[in-house]
mmCIF file of C-alpha atoms and ligand atoms in Angstrom:
data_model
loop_
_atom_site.group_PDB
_atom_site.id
_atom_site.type_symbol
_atom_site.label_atom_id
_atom_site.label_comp_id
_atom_site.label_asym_id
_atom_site.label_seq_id
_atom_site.Cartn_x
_atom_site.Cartn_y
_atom_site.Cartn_z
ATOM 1 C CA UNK F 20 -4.813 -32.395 -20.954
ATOM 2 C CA UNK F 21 -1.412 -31.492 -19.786
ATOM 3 C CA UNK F 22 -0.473 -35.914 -19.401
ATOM 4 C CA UNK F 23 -1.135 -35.708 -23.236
ATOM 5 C CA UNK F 24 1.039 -32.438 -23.534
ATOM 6 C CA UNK F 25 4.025 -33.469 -21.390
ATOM 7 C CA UNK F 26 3.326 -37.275 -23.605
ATOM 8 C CA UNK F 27 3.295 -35.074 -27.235
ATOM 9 C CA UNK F 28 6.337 -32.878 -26.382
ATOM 10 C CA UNK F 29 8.557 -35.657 -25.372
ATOM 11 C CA UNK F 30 7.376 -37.501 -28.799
ATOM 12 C CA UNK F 31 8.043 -34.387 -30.520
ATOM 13 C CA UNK F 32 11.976 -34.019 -28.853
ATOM 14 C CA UNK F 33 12.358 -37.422 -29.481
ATOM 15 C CA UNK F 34 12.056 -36.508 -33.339
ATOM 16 C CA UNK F 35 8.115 -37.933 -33.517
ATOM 17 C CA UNK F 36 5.426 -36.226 -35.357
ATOM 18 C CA UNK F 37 1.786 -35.237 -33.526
ATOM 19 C CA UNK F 38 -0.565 -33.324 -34.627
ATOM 20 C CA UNK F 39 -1.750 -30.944 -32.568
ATOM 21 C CA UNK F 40 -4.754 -27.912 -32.493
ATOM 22 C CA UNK F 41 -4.188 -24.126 -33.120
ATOM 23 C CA UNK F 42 -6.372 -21.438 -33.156
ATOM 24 C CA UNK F 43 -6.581 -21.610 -37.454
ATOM 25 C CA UNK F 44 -6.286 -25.113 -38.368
ATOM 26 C CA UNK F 45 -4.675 -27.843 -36.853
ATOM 27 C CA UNK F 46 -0.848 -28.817 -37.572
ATOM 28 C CA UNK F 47 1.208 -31.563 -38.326
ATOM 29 C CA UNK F 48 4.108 -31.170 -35.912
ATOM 30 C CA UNK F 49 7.455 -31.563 -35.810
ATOM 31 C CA UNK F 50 10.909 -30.769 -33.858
ATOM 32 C CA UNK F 51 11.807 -28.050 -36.471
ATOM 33 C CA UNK F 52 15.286 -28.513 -35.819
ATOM 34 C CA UNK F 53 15.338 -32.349 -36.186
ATOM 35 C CA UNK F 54 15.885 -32.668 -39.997
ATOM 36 C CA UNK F 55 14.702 -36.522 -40.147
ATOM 37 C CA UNK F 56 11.462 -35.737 -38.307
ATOM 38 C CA UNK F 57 11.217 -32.659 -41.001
ATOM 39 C CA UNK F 58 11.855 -35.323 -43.803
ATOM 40 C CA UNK F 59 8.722 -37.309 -42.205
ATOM 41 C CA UNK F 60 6.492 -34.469 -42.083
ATOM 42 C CA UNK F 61 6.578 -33.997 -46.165
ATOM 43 C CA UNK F 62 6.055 -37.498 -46.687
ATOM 44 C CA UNK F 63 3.341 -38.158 -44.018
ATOM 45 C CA UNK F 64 1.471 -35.444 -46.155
ATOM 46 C CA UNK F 65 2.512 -36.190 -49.242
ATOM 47 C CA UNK F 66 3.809 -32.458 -49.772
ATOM 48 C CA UNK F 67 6.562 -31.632 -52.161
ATOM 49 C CA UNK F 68 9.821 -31.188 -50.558
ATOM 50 C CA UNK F 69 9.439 -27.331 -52.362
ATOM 51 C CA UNK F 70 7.134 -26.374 -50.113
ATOM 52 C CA UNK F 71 8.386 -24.473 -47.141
ATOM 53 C CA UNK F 72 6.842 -25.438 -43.270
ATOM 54 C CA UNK F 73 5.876 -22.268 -41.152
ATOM 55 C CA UNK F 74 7.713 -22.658 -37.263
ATOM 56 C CA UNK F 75 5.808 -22.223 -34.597
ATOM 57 C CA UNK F 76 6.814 -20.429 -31.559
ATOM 58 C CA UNK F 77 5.572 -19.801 -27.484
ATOM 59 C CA UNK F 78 8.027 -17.079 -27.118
ATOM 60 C CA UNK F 79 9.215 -14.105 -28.749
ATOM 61 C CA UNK F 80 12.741 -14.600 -27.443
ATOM 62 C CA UNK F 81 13.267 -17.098 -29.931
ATOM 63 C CA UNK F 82 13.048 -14.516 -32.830
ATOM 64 C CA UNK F 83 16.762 -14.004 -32.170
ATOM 65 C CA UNK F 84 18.005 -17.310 -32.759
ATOM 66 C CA UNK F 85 16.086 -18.229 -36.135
ATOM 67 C CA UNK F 86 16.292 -14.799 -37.967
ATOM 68 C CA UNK F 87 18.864 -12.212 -39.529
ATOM 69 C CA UNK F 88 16.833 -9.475 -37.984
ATOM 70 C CA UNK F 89 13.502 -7.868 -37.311
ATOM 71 C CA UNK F 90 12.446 -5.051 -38.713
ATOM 72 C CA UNK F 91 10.675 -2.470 -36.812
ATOM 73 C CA UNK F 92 7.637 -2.523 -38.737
ATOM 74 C CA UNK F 93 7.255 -6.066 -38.425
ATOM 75 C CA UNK F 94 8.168 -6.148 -34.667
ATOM 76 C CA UNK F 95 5.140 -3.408 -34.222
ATOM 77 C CA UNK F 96 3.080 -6.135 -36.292
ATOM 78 C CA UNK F 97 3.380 -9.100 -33.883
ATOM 79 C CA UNK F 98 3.331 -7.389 -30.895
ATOM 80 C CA UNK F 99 -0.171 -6.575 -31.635
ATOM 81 C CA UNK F 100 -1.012 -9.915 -33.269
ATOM 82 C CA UNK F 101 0.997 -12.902 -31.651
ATOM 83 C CA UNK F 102 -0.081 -14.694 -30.135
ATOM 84 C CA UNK F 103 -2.559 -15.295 -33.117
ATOM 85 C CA UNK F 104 -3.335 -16.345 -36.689
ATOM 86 C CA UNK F 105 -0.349 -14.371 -38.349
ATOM 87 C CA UNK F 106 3.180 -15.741 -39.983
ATOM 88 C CA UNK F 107 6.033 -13.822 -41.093
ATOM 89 C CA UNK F 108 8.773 -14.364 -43.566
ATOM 90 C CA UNK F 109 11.761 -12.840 -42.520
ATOM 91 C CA UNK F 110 15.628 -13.661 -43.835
ATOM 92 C CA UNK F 111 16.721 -16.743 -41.619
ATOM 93 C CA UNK F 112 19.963 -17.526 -39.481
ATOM 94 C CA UNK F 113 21.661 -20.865 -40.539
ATOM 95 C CA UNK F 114 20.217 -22.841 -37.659
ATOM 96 C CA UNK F 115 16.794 -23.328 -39.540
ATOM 97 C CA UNK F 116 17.177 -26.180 -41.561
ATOM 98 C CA UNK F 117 17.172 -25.595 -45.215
ATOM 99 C CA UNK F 118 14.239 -28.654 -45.358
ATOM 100 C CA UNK F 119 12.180 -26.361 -43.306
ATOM 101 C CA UNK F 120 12.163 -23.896 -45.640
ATOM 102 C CA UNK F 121 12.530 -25.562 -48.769
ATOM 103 C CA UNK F 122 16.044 -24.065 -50.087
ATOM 104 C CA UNK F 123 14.540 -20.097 -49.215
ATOM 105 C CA UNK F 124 16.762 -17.771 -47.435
ATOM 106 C CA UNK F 125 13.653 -16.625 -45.370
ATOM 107 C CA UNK F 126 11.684 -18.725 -42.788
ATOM 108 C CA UNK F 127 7.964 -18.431 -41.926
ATOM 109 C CA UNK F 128 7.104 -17.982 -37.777
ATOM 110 C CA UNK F 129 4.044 -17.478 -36.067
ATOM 111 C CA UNK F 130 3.050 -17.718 -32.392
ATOM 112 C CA UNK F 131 -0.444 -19.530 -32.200
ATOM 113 C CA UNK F 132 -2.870 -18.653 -29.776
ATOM 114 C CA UNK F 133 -4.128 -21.789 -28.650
ATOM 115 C CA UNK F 134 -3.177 -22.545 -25.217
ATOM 116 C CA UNK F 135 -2.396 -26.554 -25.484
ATOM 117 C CA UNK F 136 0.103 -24.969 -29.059
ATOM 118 C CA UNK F 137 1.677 -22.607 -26.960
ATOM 119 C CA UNK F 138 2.320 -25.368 -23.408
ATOM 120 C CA UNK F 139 3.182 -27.893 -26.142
ATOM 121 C CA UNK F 140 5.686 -25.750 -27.722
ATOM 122 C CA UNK F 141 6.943 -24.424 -24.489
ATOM 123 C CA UNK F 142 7.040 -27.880 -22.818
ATOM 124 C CA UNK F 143 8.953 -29.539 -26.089
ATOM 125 C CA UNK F 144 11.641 -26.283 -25.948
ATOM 126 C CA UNK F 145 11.921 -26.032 -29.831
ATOM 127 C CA UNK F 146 10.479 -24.528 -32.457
ATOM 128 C CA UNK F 147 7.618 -26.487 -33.967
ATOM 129 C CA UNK F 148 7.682 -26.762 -37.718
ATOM 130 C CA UNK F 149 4.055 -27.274 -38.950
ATOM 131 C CA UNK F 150 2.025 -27.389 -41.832
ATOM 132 C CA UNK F 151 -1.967 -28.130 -42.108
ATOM 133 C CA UNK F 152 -2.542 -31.442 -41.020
ATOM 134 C CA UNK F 153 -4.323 -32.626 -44.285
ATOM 135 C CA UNK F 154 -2.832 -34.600 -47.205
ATOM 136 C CA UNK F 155 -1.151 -31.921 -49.889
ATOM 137 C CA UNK F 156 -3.859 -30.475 -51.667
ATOM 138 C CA UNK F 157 -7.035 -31.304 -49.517
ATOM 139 C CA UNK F 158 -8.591 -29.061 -47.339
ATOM 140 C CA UNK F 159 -7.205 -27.903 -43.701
ATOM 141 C CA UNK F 160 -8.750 -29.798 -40.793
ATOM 142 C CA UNK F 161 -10.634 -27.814 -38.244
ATOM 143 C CA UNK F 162 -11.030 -30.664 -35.882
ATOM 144 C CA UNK F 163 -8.759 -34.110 -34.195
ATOM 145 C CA UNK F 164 -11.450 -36.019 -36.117
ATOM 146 C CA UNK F 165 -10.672 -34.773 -39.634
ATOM 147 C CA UNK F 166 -7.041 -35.087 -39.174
ATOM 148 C CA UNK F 167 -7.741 -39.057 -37.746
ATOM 149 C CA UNK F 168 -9.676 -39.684 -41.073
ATOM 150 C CA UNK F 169 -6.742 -38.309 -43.276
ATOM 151 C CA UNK F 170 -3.575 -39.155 -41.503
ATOM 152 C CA UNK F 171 -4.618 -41.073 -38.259
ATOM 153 C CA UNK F 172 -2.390 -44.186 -39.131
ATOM 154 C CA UNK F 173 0.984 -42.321 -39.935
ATOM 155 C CA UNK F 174 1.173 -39.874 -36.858
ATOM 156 C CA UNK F 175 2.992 -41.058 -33.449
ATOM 157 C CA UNK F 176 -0.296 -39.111 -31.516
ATOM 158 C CA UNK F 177 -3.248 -36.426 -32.298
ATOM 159 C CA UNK F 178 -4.046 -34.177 -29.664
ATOM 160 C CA UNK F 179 -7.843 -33.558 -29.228
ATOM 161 C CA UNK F 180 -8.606 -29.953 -28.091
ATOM 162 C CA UNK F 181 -11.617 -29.196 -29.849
ATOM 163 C CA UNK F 182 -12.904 -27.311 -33.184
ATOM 164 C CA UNK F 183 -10.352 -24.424 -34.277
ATOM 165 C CA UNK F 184 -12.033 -21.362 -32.963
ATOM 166 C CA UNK F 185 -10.653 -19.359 -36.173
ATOM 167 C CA UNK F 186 -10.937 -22.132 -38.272
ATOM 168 C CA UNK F 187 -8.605 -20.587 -41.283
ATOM 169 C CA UNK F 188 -5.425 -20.155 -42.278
ATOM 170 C CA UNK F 189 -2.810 -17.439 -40.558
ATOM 171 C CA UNK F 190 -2.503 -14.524 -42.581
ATOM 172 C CA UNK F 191 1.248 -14.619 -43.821
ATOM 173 C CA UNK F 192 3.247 -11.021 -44.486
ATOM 174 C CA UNK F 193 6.947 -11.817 -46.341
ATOM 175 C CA UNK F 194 9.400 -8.881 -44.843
ATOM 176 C CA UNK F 195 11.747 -9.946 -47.435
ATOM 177 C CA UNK F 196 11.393 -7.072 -49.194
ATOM 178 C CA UNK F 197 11.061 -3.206 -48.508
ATOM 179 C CA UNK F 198 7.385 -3.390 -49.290
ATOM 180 C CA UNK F 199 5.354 -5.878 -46.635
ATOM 181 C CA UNK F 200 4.013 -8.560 -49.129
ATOM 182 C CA UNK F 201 0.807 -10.615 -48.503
ATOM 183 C CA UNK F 202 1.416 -14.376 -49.316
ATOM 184 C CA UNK F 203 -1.832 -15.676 -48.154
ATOM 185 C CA UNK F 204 -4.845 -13.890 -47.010
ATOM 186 C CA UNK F 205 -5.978 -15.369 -43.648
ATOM 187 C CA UNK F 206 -7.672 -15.137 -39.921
ATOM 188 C CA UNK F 207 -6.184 -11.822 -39.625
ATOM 189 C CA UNK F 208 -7.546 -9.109 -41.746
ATOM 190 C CA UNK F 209 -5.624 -7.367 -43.615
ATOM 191 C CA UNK F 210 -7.318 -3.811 -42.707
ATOM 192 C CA UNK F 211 -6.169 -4.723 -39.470
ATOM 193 C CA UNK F 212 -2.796 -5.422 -40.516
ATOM 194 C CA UNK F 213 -2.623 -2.511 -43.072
ATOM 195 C CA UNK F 214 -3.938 0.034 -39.690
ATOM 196 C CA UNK F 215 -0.415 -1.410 -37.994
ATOM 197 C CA UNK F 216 2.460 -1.223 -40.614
ATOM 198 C CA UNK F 217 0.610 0.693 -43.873
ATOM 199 C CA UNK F 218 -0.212 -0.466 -47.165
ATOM 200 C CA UNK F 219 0.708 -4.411 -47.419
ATOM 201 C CA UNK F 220 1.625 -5.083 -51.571
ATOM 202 C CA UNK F 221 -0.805 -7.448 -52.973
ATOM 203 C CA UNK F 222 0.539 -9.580 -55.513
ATOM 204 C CA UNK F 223 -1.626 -10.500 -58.392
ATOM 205 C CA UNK F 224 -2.644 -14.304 -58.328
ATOM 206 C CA UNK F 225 -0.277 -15.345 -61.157
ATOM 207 C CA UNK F 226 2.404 -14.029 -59.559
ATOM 208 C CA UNK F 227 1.810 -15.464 -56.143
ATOM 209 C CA UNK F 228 3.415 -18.349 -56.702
ATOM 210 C CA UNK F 229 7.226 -16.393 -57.307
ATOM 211 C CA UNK F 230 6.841 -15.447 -53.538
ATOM 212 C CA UNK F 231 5.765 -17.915 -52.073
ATOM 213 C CA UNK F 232 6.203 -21.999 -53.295
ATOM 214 C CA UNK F 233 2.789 -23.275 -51.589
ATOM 215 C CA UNK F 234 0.984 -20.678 -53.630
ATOM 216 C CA UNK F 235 0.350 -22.706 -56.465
ATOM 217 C CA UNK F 236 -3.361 -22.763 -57.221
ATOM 218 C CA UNK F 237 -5.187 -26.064 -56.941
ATOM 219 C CA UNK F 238 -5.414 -26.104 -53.292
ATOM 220 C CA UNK F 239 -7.901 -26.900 -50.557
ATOM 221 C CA UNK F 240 -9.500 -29.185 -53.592
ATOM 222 C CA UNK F 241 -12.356 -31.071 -52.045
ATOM 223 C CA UNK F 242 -13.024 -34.652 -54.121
ATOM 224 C CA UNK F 243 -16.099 -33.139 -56.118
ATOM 225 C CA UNK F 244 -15.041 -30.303 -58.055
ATOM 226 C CA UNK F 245 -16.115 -26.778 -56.897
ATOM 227 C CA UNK F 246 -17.731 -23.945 -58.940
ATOM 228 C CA UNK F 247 -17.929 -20.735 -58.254
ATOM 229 C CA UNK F 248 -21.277 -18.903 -58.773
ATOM 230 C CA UNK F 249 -22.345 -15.111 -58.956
ATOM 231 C CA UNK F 250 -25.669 -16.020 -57.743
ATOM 232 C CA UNK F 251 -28.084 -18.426 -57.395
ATOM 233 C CA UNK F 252 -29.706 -18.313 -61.181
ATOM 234 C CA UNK F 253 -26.559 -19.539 -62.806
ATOM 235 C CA UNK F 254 -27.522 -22.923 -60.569
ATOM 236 C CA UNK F 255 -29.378 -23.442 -64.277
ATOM 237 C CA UNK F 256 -26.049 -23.572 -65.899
ATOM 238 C CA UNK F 257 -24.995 -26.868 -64.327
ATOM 239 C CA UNK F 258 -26.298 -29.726 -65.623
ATOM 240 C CA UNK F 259 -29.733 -31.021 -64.318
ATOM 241 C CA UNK F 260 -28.951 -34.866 -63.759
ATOM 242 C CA UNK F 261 -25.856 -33.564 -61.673
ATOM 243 C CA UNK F 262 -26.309 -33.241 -57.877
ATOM 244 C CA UNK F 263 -25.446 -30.008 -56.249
ATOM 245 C CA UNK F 264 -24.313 -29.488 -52.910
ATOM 246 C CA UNK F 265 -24.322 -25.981 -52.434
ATOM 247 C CA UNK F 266 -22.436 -23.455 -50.370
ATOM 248 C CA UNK F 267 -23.749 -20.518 -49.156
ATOM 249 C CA UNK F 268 -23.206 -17.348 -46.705
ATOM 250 C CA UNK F 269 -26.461 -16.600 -45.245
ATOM 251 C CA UNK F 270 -29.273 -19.236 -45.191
ATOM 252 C CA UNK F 271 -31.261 -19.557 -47.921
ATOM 253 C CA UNK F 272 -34.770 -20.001 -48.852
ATOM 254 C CA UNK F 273 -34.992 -23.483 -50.275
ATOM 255 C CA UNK F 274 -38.058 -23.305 -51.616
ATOM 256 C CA UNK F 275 -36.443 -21.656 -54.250
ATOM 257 C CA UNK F 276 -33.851 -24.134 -55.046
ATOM 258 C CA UNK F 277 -33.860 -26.465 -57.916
ATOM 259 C CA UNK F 278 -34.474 -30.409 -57.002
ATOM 260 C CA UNK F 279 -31.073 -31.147 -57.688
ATOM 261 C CA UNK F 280 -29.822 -29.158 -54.998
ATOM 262 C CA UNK F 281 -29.112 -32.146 -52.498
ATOM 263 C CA UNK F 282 -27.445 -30.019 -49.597
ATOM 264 C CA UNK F 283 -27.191 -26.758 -48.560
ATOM 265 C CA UNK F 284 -24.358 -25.217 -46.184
ATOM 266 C CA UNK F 285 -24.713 -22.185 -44.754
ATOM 267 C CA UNK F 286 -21.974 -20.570 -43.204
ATOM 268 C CA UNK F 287 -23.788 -18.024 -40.907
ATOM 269 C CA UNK F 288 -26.858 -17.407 -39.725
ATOM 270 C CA UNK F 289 -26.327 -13.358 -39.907
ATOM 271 C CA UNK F 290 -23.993 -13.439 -43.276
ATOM 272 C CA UNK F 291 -20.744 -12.980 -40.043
ATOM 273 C CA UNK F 292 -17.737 -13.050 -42.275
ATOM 274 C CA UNK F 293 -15.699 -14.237 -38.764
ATOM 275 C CA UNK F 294 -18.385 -17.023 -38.542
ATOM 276 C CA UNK F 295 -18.251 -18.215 -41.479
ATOM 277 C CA UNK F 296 -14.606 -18.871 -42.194
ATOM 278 C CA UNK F 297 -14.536 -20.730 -39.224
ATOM 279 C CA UNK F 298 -17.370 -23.134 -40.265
ATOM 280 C CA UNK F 299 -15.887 -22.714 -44.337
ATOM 281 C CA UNK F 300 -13.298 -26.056 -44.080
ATOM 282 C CA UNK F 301 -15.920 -28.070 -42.272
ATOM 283 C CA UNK F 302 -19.071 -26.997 -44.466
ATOM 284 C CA UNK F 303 -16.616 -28.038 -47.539
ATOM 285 C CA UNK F 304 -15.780 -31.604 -46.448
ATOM 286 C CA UNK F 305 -19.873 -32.656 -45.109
ATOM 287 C CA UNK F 306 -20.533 -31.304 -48.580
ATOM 288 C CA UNK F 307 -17.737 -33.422 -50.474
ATOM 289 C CA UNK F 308 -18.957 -36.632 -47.873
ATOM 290 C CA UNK F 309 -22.711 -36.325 -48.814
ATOM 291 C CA UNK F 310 -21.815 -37.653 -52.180
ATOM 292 C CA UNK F 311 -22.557 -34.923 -54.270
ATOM 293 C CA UNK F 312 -21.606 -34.403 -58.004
ATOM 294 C CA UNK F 313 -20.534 -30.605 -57.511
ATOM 295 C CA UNK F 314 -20.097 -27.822 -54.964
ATOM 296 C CA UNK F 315 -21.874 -24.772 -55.630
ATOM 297 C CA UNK F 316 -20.227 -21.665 -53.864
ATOM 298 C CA UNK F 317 -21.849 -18.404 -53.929
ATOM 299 C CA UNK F 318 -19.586 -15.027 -53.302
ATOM 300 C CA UNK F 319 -19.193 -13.373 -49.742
ATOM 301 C CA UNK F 320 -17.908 -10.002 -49.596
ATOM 302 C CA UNK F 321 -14.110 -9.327 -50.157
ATOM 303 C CA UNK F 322 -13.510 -7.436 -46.789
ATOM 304 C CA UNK F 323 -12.154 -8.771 -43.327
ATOM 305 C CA UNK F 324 -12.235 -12.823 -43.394
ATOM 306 C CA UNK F 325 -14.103 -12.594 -46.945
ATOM 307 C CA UNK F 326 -11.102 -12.258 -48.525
ATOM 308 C CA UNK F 327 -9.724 -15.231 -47.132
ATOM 309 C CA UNK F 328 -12.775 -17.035 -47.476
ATOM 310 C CA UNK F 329 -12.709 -16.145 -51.100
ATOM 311 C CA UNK F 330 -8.962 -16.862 -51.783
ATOM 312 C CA UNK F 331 -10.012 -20.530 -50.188
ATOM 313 C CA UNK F 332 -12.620 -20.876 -52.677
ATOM 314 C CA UNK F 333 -11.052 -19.770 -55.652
ATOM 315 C CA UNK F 334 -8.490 -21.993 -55.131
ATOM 316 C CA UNK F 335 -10.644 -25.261 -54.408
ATOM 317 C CA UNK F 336 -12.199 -24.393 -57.718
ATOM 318 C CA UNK F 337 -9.214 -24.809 -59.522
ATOM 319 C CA UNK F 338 -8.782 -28.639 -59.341
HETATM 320 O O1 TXA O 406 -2.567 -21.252 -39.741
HETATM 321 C C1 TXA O 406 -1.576 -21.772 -40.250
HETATM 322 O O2 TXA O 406 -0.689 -21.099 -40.834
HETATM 323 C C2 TXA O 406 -1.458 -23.302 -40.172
HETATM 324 C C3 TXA O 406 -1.291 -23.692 -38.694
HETATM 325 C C4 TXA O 406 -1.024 -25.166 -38.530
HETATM 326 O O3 TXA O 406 -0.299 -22.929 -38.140
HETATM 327 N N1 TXA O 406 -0.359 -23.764 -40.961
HETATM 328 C C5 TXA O 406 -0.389 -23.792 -42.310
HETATM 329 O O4 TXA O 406 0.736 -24.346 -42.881
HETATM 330 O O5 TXA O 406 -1.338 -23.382 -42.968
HETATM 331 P P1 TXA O 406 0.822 -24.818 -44.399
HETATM 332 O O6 TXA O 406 2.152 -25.459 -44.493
HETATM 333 O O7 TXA O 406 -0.348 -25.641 -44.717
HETATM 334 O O8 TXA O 406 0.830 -23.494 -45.206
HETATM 335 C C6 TXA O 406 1.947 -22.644 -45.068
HETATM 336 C C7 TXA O 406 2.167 -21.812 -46.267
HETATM 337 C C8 TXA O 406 2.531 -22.605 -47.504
HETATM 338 O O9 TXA O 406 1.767 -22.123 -48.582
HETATM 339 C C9 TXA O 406 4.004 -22.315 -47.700
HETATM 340 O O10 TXA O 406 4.372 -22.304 -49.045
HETATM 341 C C10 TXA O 406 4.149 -20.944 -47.068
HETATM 342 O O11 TXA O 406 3.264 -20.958 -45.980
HETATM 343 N N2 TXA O 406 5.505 -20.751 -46.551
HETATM 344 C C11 TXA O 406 6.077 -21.449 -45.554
HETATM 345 N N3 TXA O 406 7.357 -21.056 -45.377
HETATM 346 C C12 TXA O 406 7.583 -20.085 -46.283
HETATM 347 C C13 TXA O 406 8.725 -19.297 -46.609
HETATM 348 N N4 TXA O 406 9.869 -19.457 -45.982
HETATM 349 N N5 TXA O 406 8.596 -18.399 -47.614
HETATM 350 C C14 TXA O 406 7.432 -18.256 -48.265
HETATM 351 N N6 TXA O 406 6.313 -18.978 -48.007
HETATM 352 C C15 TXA O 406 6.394 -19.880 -47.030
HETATM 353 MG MG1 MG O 407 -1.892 -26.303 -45.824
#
C-alpha cells in the first residue's frame, strides 16, 4: 500500500486528481492549493462551481495557516473528534483558494481517520480538497469499485483500501456564527457533539440551503426514484404493475410482502443505527442496479446515525 501512496501523493503535488478512501465515503482528491487541479475536480464531477470542497488535513498544525482563528469551543470539538467523520466551517485566511470554497469567506476542514487519508495527506504535504467521489447528485461511494464505475476514466489513479468503515457523510458544524450551526447531519452524532460544545442550532430544511450551497435538496438521487414510507401497508399505495425494491432497517418477514416487491435491503440484522448507515449508500445503488421501478424506504429512528440516515433519504426522495 504505501508504493500506491508515495505514487498518489506525488500525482496529487503534481496537480493530478486520485481518489482515495476515508473513513465516511471516499473522495475525489485534489492539491487544495493548486487552483487548476481544483478547476478539474468540479468538472470531473460535474459539480457546480457554487459548491464549496471540504480540505482535508493529517495535522492539526495546519489549522493556523488556512483559518482566521479557532474558537475555543470548536478547538474542544476536534480534539475529541479528529481524526474522524467531522468538518468545520470556520472564517478562512487568503491562502485557501476562493474555488475551494466557492466565493465563501469560510472554509470546510476535517481530519479523516483512515490511515492510507491521513499517510496520503501527510506524504503529499498539502491540504487535500475533496468532495464525494460520485457524479453531482448521485449517491457517495463506499467502495474503489463504485467510484471506478462512476468516474474510473477521468481520474489520474483510485486507491483501493476497502469498504468505508463509517460509510456516511462527516457531520459538518459552521463556526461562522456565535451559535454552532449543523450543515449536514453525519457519522458523528450530534448528541455526541451537542455533550462537547452545547446545543448545536438546527436549521430548518428550507433554510439549509442559505448556510450552506451543497444543501440544496435533490441529492444522493439514485436512478429510480425513492419514496418514503411510514410503514409497510402504504406498499398498497404504489402502483401494482410497478416493481419495488424496498429498503428496510431490520429484516423483514417476506412472506408478508406483496409480489411486486422484487428486492429487499436490509440494513441491519439488529435494527444498529451505526450498521446501517454504513451499509445505507451501498443497499441504495444494488437496489437502483436490480432494475427496479421504485425504492421503497421505511423510517429508522431520528437519534444517533438515524438522523443522518434519514436526512440521506429524504433527500434521495426529492429527485
Ligand atoms: O465525509 C465527507 O465529508 C466526505 C469525505 C470525502 O471527506 N466529503 C464530502 O464532500 O461529503 P462533499 O463535497 O460531497 O460534501 C461537502 C459538503 C457540501 O454540501 C458543501 O456544500 C459543504 O460541504 N461545504 C463545503 N465547504 C463549505 C463551506 N465553506 N461552507 C459551507 N458549506 C460547505
Ligand atoms: Mg457529496
Amino acid at each position: 500500500m504505501i508504493e500506491q501512496i508515495k505514487k498518489a501523493a506525488a500525482i496529487l503535488r503534481e496537480g493530478g486528481v486520485v481518489a482515495l478512501p476515508t473513513e465516511t465515503v471516499y473522495g475525489l482528491g485534489a492539491n487544495a492549493f493548486n487552483e487548476k487541479a481544483l478547476a478539474r475536480v468540479f468538472e470531473i464531477k460535474r459539480r457546480p462551481f457554487f459548491d464549496p470542497l471540504i480540505l482535508h488535513i493529517s495535522n492539526v498544525k495546519w489549522l493556523d495557516n488556512l483559518v482566521i482563528d479557532v474558537p475555543a469551543a470548536t478547538r474542544a470539538l476536534i480534539e475529541k473528534i479528529w481524526p474522524g467523520p467531522l468538518t468545520i466551517v470556520l472564517p478562512k485566511k487568503n491562502i485557501v483558494p476562493d474555488i475551494a470554497t466557492s466565493g465563501l469567506s469560510g472554509v470546510a476542514l476535517r481530519m479523516p481517520s483512515n490511515e492510507t487519508a491521513l499517510a496520503l495527506i501527510e506524504l503529499a504535504g498539502v491540504p487535500v480538497a475533496a468532495p464525494s467521489a460520485n457524479l453531482f447528485g448521485y449517491v457517495s461511494p463506499t467502495t474503489a469499485k463504485h467510484v471506478e464505475e462512476q468516474l474510473g476514466d477521468s481520474v489520474d489513479m483510485i486507491i483501493d483500501a476497502g469498504a468505508c468503515t463509517v460509510g456516511i457523510e462527516s457531520t459538518i458544524i459552521s463556526f461562522m456564527n456565535d451559535t454552532p450551526t449543523l450543515l449536514r447531519p453525519g457519522g458523528t452524532p450530534l448528541e455526541e457533539i451537542e455533550s462537547i460544545i452545547g446545543k448545536v442550532m438546527i436549521p430548518k430544511r428550507e433554510d439549509f440551503v442559505n448556510h450552506s450551497p451543497g444543501r440544496s435538496e435533490q441529492h444522493y438521487a439514485t436512478s429510480a426514484p425513492l419514496l418514503q414510507i411510514n410503514d409497510i401497508k402504504e406498499i398498497s399505495s404504489i402502483d401494482v404493475n410497478k416493481k419495488i425494491g424496498l429498503l428496510s432497517l431490520e429484516p423483514i418477514d417476506k412472506s408478508i410482502l406483496p409480489s411486486n416487491i422484487e428486492a429487499v435491503e436490509c440494513l441491519s440484522k439488529n435494527g444498529d443505527l451505526r450498521e446501517a448507515a454504513c451499509n445505507l449508500f451501498a443497499a441504495m445503488r444494488r437496489l437502483d442496479d436490480c432494475g427496479v421501478d421504485v425504492i421503497a424506504a421505511l423510517p429508522v429512528p431520528n437519534t444517533g446515525l438515524g438522523l443522518a440516515i434519514n436526512d440521506r433519504l429524504y433527500r434521495a426522495s426529492k429527485k
